[in-house]
PDB file of C-alpha atoms in Angstrom:
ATOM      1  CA  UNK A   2      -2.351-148.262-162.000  1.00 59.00           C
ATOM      2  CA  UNK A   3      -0.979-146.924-159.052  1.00 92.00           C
ATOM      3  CA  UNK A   4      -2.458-143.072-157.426  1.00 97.00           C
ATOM      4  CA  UNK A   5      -0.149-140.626-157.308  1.00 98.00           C
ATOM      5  CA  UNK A   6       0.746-139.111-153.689  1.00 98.00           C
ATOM      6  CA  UNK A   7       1.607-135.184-153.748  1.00 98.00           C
ATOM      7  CA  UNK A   8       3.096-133.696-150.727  1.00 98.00           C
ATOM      8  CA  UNK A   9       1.135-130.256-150.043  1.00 98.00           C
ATOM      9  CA  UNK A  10       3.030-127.988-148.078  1.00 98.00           C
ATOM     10  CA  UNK A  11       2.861-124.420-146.823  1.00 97.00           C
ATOM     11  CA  UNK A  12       6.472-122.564-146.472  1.00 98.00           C
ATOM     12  CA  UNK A  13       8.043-118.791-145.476  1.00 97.00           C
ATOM     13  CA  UNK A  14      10.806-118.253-147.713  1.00 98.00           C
ATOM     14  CA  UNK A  15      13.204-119.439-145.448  1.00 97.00           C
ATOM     15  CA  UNK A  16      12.153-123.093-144.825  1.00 97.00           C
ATOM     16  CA  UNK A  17       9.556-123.169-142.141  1.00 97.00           C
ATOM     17  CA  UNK A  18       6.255-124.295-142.009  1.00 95.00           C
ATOM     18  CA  UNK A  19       4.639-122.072-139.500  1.00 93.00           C
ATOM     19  CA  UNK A  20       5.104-119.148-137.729  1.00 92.00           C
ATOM     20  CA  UNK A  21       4.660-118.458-133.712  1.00 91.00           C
ATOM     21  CA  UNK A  22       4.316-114.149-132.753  1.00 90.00           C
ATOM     22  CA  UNK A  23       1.761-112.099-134.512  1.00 91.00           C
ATOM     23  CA  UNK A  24       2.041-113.693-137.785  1.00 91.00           C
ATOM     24  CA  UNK A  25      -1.152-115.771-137.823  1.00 84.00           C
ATOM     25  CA  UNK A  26      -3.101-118.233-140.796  1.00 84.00           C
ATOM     26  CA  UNK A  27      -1.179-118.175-144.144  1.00 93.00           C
ATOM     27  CA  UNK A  28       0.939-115.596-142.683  1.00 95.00           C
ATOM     28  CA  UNK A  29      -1.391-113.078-143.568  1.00 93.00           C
ATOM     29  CA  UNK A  30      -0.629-113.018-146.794  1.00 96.00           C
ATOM     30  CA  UNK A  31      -3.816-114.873-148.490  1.00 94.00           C
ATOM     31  CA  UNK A  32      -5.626-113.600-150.921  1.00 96.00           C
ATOM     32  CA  UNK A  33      -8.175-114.431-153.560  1.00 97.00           C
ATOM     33  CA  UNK A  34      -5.804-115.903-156.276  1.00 98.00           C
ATOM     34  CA  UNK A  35      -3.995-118.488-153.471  1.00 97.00           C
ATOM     35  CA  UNK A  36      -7.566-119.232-151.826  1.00 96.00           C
ATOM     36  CA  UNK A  37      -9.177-120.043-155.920  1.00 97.00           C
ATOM     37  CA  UNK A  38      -6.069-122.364-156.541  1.00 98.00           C
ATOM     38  CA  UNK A  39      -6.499-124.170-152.646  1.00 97.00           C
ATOM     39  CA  UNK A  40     -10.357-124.331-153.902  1.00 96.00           C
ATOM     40  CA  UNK A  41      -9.365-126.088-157.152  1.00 97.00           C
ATOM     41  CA  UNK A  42      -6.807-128.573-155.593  1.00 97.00           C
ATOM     42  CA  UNK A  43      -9.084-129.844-152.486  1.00 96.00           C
ATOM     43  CA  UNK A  44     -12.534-129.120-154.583  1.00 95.00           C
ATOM     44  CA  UNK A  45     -11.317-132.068-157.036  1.00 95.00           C
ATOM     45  CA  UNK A  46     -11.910-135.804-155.480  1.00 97.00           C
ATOM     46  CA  UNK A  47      -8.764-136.423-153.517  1.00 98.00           C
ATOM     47  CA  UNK A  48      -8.139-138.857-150.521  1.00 98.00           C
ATOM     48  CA  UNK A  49      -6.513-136.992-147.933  1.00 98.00           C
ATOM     49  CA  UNK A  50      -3.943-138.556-145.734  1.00 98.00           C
ATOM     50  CA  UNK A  51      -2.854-137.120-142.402  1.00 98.00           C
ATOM     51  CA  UNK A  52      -0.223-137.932-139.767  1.00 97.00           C
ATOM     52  CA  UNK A  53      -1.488-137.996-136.267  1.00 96.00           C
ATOM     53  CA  UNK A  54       0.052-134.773-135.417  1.00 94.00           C
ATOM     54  CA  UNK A  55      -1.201-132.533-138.113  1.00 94.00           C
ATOM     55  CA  UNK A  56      -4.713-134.346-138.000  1.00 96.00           C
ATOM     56  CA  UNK A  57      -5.129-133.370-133.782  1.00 94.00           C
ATOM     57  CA  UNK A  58      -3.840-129.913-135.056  1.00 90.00           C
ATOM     58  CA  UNK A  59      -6.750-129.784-137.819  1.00 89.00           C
ATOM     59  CA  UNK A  60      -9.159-130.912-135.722  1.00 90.00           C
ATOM     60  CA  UNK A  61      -8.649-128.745-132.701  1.00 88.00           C
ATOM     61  CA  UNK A  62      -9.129-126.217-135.568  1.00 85.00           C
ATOM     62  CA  UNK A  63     -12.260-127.022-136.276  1.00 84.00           C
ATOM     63  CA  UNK A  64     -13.021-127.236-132.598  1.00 82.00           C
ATOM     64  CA  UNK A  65     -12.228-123.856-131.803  1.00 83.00           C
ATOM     65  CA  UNK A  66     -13.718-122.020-134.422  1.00 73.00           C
ATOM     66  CA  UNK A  67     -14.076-118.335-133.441  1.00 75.00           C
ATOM     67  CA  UNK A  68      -9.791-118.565-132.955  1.00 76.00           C
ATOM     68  CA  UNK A  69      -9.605-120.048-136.022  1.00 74.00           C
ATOM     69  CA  UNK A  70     -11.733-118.371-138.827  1.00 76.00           C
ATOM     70  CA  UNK A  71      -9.329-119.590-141.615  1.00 79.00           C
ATOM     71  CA  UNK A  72     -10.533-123.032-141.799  1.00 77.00           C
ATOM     72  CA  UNK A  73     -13.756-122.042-143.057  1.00 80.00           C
ATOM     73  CA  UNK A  74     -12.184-120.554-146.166  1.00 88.00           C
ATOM     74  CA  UNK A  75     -13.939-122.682-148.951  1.00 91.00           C
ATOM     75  CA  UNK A  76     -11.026-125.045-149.477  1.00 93.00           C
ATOM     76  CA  UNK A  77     -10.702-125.714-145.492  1.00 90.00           C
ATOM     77  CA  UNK A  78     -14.263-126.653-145.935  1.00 90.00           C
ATOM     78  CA  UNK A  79     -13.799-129.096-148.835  1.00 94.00           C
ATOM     79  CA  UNK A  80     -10.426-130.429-147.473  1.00 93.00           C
ATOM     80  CA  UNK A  81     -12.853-131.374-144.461  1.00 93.00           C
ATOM     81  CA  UNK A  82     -15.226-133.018-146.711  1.00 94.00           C
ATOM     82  CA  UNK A  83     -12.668-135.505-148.302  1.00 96.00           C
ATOM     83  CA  UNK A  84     -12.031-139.127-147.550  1.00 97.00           C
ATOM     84  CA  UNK A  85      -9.408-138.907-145.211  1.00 97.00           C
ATOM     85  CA  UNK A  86      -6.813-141.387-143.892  1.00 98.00           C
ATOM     86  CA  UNK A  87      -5.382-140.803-140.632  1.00 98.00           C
ATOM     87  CA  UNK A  88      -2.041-143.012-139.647  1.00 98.00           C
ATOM     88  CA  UNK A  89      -1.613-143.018-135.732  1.00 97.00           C
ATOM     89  CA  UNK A  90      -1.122-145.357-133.141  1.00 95.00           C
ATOM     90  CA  UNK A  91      -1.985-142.734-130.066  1.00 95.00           C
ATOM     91  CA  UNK A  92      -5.689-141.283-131.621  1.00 95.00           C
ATOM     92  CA  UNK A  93      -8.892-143.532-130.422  1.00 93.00           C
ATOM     93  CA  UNK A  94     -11.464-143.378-132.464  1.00 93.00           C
ATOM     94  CA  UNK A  95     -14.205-142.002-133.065  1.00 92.00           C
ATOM     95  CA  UNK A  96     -12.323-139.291-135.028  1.00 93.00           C
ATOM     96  CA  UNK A  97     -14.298-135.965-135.392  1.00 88.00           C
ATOM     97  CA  UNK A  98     -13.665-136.135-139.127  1.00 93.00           C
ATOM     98  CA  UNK A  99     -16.614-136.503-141.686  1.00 93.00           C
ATOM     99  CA  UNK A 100     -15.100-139.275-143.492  1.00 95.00           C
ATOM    100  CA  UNK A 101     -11.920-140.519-141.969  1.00 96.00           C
ATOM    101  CA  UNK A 102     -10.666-143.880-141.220  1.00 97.00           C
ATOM    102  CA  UNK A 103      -7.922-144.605-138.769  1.00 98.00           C
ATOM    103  CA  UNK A 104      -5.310-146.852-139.953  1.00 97.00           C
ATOM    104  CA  UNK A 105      -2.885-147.986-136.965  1.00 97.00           C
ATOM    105  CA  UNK A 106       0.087-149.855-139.222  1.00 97.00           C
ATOM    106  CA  UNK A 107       3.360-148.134-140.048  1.00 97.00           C
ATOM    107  CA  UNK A 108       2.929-145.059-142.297  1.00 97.00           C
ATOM    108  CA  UNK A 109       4.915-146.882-145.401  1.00 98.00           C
ATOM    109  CA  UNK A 110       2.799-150.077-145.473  1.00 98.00           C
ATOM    110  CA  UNK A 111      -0.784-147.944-145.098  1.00 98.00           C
ATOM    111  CA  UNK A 112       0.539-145.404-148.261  1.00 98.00           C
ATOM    112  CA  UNK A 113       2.028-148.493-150.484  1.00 97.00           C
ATOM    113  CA  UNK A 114      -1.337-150.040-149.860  1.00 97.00           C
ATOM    114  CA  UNK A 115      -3.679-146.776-150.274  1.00 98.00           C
ATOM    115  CA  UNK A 116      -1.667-146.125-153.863  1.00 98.00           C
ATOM    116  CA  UNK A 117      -2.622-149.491-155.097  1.00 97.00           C
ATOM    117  CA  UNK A 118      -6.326-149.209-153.947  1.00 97.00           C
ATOM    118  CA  UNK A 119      -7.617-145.835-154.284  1.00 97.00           C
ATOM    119  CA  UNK A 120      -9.247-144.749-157.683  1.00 96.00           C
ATOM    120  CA  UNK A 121      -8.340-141.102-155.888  1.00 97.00           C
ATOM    121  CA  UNK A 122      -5.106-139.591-156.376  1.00 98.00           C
ATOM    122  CA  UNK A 123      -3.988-138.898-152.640  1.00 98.00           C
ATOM    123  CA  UNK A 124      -3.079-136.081-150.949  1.00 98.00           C
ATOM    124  CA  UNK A 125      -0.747-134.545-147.470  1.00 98.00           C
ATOM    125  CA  UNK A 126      -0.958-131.217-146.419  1.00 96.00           C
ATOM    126  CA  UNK A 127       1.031-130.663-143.661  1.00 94.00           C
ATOM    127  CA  UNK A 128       2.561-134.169-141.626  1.00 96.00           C
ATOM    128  CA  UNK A 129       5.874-133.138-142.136  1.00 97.00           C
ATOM    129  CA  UNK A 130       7.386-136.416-139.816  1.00 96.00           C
ATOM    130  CA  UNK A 131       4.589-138.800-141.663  1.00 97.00           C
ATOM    131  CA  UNK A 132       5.739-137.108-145.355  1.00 98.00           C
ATOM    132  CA  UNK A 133       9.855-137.004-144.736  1.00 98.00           C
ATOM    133  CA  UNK A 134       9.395-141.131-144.263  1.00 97.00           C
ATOM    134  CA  UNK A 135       7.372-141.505-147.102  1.00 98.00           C
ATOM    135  CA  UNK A 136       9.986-139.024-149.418  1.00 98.00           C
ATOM    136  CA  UNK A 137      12.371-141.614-148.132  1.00 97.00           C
ATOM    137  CA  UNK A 138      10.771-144.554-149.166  1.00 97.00           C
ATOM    138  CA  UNK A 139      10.214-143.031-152.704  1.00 97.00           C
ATOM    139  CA  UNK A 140       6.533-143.100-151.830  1.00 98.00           C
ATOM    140  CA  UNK A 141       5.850-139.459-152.668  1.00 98.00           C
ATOM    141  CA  UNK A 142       5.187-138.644-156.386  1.00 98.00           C
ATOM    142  CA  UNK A 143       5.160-134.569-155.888  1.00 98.00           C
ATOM    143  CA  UNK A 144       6.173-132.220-153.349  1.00 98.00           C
ATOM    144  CA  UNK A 145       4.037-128.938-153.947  1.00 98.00           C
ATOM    145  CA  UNK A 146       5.341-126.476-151.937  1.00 98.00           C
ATOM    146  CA  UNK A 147       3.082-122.968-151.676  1.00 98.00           C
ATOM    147  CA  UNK A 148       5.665-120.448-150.506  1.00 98.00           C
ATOM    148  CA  UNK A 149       4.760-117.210-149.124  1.00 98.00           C
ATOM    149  CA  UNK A 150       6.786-114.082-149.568  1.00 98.00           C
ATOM    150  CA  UNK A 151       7.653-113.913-145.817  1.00 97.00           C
ATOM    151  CA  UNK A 152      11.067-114.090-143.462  1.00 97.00           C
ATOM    152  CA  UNK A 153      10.180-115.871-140.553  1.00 95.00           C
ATOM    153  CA  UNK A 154      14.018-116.736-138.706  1.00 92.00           C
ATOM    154  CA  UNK A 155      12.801-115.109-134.800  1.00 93.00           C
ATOM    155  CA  UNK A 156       9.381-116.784-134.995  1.00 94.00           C
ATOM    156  CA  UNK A 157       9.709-119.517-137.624  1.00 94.00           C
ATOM    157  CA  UNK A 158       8.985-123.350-136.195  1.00 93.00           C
ATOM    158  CA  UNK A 159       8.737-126.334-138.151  1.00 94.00           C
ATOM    159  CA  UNK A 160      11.457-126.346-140.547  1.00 96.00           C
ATOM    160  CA  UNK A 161       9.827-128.275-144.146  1.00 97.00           C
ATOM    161  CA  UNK A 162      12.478-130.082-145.051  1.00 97.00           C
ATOM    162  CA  UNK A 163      14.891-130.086-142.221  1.00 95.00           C
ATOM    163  CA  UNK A 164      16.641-133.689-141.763  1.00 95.00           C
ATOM    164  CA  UNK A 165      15.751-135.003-145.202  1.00 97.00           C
ATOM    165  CA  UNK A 166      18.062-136.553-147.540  1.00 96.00           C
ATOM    166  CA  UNK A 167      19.729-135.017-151.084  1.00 97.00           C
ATOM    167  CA  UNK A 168      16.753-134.820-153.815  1.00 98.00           C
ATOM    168  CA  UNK A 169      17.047-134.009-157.230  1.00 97.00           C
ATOM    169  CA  UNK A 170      13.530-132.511-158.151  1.00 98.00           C
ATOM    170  CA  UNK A 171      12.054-132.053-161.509  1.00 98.00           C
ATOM    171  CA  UNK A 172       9.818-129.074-161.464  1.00 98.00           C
ATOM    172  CA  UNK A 173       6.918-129.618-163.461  1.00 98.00           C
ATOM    173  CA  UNK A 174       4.551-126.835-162.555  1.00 98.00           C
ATOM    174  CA  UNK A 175       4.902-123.127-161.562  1.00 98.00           C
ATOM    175  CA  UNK A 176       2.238-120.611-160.467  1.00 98.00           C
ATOM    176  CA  UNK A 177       2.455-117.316-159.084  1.00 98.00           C
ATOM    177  CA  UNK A 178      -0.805-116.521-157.045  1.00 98.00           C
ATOM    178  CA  UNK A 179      -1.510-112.511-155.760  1.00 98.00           C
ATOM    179  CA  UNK A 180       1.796-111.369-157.093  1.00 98.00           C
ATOM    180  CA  UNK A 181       3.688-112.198-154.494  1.00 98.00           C
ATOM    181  CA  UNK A 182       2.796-116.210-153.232  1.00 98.00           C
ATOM    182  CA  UNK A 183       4.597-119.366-155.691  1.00 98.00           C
ATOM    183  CA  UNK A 184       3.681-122.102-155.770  1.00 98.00           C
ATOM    184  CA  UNK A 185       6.185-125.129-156.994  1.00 98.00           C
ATOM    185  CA  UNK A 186       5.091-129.092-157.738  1.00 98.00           C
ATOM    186  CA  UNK A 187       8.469-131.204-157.941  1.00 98.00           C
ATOM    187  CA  UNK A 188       8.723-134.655-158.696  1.00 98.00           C
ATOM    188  CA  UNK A 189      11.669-135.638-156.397  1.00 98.00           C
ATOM    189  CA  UNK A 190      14.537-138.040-157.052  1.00 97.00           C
ATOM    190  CA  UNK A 191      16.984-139.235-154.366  1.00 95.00           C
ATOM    191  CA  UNK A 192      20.081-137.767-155.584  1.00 96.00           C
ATOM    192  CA  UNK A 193      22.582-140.104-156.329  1.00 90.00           C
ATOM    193  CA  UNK A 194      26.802-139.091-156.479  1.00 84.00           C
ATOM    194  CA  UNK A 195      27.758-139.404-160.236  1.00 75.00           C
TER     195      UNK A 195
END
């Protein structure tokens, strides 16, 4: 049996995946609801898989602490604590990861192989480059997007899904977490022209 692979990402409303100016961690729109559900998600065995980018990004987080308090919310924590696969050909190791392997072949061939082997289901949060390839290759089982009830179009960067190809996506679960914070899992289908 093969582990499913859900692609975690964070989102404003209008597309983007982070935010430069004042806007800070989670926008600044966390609260306890979103921060039980993150708990409950990275709490429960996963294998985590990162792209090189969003993995020197994580661990600079955890480097510079005092800047970046959020990562010590419980689910940070336990996100930290999971077996973790990073794909890049540019890191050396060691990694300053508890339990993370590097893996330097092409993303597709390390995720085809990591859903055959793992007994874990396996999870992205983040790696948007890494995750668009995979979505491509039909490798990703669920796209579960969190989106926060922001407009970020002056300061947004990092557009989610900018440059992917036509999806059809089957929602199969819906929660809305502090009134005001959804979060959607899809299972995606390349959309084909009828």
């Amino acid at each position: 049996m093969s582990a499913t692979y859900t692609f975690d990402v964070f989102s404003s409303l209008d597309g983007f995946g982070s935010a430069g100016g004042d806007w800070g961690g989670y926008w600044g729109k966390q609260g306890p609801e979103l921060l039980d559900r993150r708990m409950e998600l990275y709490s429960s065995p996963c294998h985590v898989v990162f792209g090189a980018n969003t993995f020197r990004l994580f661990s600079r987080f955890w480097e510079e602490i005092e800047q970046n308090p959020e990562v010590e919310d419980p689910w940070g924590v336990a996100l930290h604590e999971q077996p973790a696969t990073v794909i890049s050909t540019t890191l050396q190791e060691p990694l300053n990861w508890p339990d993370a392997t590097l893996e330097r072949d092409d993303a597709l061939d390390v995720v085809k192989k990591l859903k055959s082997s793992s007994t874990l289901p396996l999870r992205s949060h983040g790696s948007l480059a890494m995750n668009h390839s995979l979505l491509a290759a039909g490798l990703v089982d669920f796209i579960q997007v969190t989106i926060f009830p922001v407009l970020t179009g002056r300061n947004g960067s990092s557009p989610v899904f900018g440059g992917v190809d036509d999806y059809d996506l089957e929602l199969v679960d819906s929660r809305l977490l502090d009134r005001s914070i959804q979060e959607l899992t899809y299972r995606p289908t390349i959309h084909r022209a009828s």
